[in-house]
């Protein structure tokens, strides 16, 4: 049974589990020093395969999310995928948000760790003796800077004034 469990773990790690998608608010552009809300859309998945002439049914679900924000900061690991926030809250800090100190384009990467159980020939569910990690397609965000200027000129009175 231990050998079969190890083979099932190997098979689990080689499956085409969809790691979900990386999403951001705002996207595809965000502002330097503002909080950009990142979240994952990984879901529970099933797979069926044959092993030693036995039918294996495997059910896997995400348990951990590791974010690489591509700016040299430490990897961020969470048990929660994050989620969509209301538009009036964009720019506020969330559990999975990140602030970029520099402008530029960043490829945000996500690795999702899945845990699974399996059944042999429709029997009882047995935990797979290990987890498997899968990588989502990176999302590129462009970090811009904003400049605010105040002008005293009235453009109707002075159409050639600064800011007109």
XYZ file of C-alpha atoms in Angstrom:
164
model
C 0.000 0.000 0.000
C 2.904 2.351 0.791
C 4.405 1.772 -2.681
C 1.064 2.529 -4.338
C 0.692 5.700 -2.265
C 4.158 6.858 -3.357
C 3.265 6.134 -6.996
C 0.014 8.057 -6.617
C 1.981 11.000 -5.180
C 4.285 10.861 -8.219
C 1.297 10.752 -10.549
C -0.367 13.634 -8.644
C 2.741 15.780 -9.083
C 2.815 15.037 -12.819
C -0.864 15.814 -13.486
C -1.942 18.876 -15.439
C -3.532 20.579 -12.461
C -4.631 24.095 -13.362
C -3.002 26.470 -10.874
C -5.680 29.046 -11.622
C -5.176 32.613 -12.700
C -3.426 35.644 -11.247
C -5.634 38.737 -11.093
C -4.967 42.268 -9.906
C -6.862 45.411 -8.989
C -6.173 47.771 -10.618
C -4.879 46.057 -13.724
C -3.042 46.125 -16.072
C -1.774 49.455 -14.738
C -1.149 50.406 -11.135
C 0.587 53.234 -9.325
C 3.931 53.346 -7.574
C 3.620 53.196 -3.751
C -0.084 52.304 -3.943
C -1.433 48.954 -2.805
C -2.231 46.653 -5.721
C -4.661 43.906 -4.742
C -3.563 40.527 -6.127
C -5.709 37.406 -5.891
C -5.783 33.851 -7.205
C -8.647 31.885 -8.733
C -7.443 28.321 -8.072
C -10.189 25.740 -7.558
C -10.716 22.141 -6.482
C -10.048 19.663 -9.284
C -10.416 15.962 -9.972
C -8.448 13.533 -12.075
C -9.007 9.915 -13.034
C -6.234 7.577 -14.148
C -5.178 3.943 -14.173
C -2.379 2.555 -12.009
C -1.529 -1.169 -11.938
C -4.833 -1.910 -13.710
C -6.737 -0.132 -10.933
C -9.007 2.904 -11.395
C -7.781 5.860 -9.371
C -9.960 8.885 -8.671
C -8.032 11.836 -7.225
C -9.529 15.011 -5.739
C -7.173 17.973 -5.159
C -7.736 21.396 -3.614
C -5.502 24.457 -3.121
C -4.005 24.919 0.358
C -1.236 27.518 -0.083
C -0.409 30.428 -2.388
C 3.133 31.724 -2.916
C 3.435 35.106 -4.642
C 6.496 36.450 -6.426
C 5.866 40.132 -7.178
C 8.980 40.313 -9.431
C 10.532 43.352 -7.746
C 13.129 41.624 -5.579
C 10.940 41.580 -2.473
C 10.659 38.400 -0.420
C 8.203 35.769 -1.599
C 4.835 36.152 0.099
C 3.054 32.969 1.207
C -0.611 32.873 2.222
C -3.197 30.212 3.050
C -5.893 32.388 1.480
C -6.103 33.246 -2.247
C -7.208 36.828 -1.632
C -10.201 38.141 -3.517
C -11.933 40.899 -5.400
C -12.412 44.172 -3.546
C -14.982 46.900 -4.153
C -13.871 49.587 -6.599
C -14.002 52.276 -3.909
C -11.403 50.268 -1.910
C -8.852 49.956 -4.718
C -5.509 51.257 -3.464
C -6.118 50.103 0.110
C -4.054 47.358 1.725
C -5.343 43.773 1.580
C -3.783 40.540 2.819
C -2.348 39.777 -0.625
C -1.678 43.329 -1.837
C 1.749 44.653 -2.752
C 3.319 48.086 -3.125
C 5.881 48.726 -5.846
C 8.583 51.291 -5.070
C 9.708 51.702 -8.683
C 7.944 52.149 -11.997
C 8.198 49.487 -14.689
C 6.650 46.263 -15.903
C 6.527 43.334 -13.463
C 5.605 39.700 -14.179
C 3.718 38.569 -11.067
C 4.083 34.831 -10.517
C 1.981 32.505 -8.425
C 2.715 28.967 -7.227
C -0.247 27.096 -5.768
C 0.218 24.084 -3.517
C -2.492 21.429 -3.679
C -3.382 18.666 -1.245
C -5.289 15.589 -2.408
C -7.122 12.415 -1.528
C -7.586 9.383 -3.765
C -9.879 6.390 -4.140
C -8.942 3.025 -5.621
C -11.813 1.422 -7.568
C -14.363 3.659 -5.825
C -13.239 2.722 -2.306
C -12.705 5.016 0.657
C -10.821 8.276 0.254
C -7.202 8.076 1.373
C -4.904 11.116 1.762
C -2.112 11.395 -0.794
C 1.120 11.314 1.276
C 2.394 14.710 0.135
C 1.474 17.920 -1.633
C 2.076 19.102 -5.193
C 2.857 22.630 -6.380
C 1.758 24.055 -9.721
C 2.527 27.402 -11.358
C 0.000 29.815 -12.834
C 0.633 31.881 -15.945
C 2.312 35.152 -14.856
C 0.395 38.423 -15.010
C 2.287 41.510 -16.167
C 1.415 44.757 -14.413
C 2.754 48.153 -15.418
C 3.603 50.386 -12.489
C 3.291 54.066 -13.254
C 3.933 57.195 -11.251
C 1.441 59.977 -10.837
C 2.214 63.670 -10.762
C -0.135 66.235 -9.275
C 0.295 69.907 -10.095
C -1.655 72.888 -8.813
C -1.915 75.948 -11.005
C -3.102 79.418 -10.076
C -3.854 80.450 -13.671
C -7.393 80.506 -14.948
C -7.200 79.050 -18.477
C -10.163 81.141 -19.627
C -8.369 84.333 -18.602
C -4.862 83.198 -19.596
C -4.984 80.394 -22.219
C -1.160 80.370 -22.363
C -0.766 79.840 -18.603
C 0.877 76.776 -17.037
C -1.420 73.745 -17.210
C -3.657 75.248 -19.963
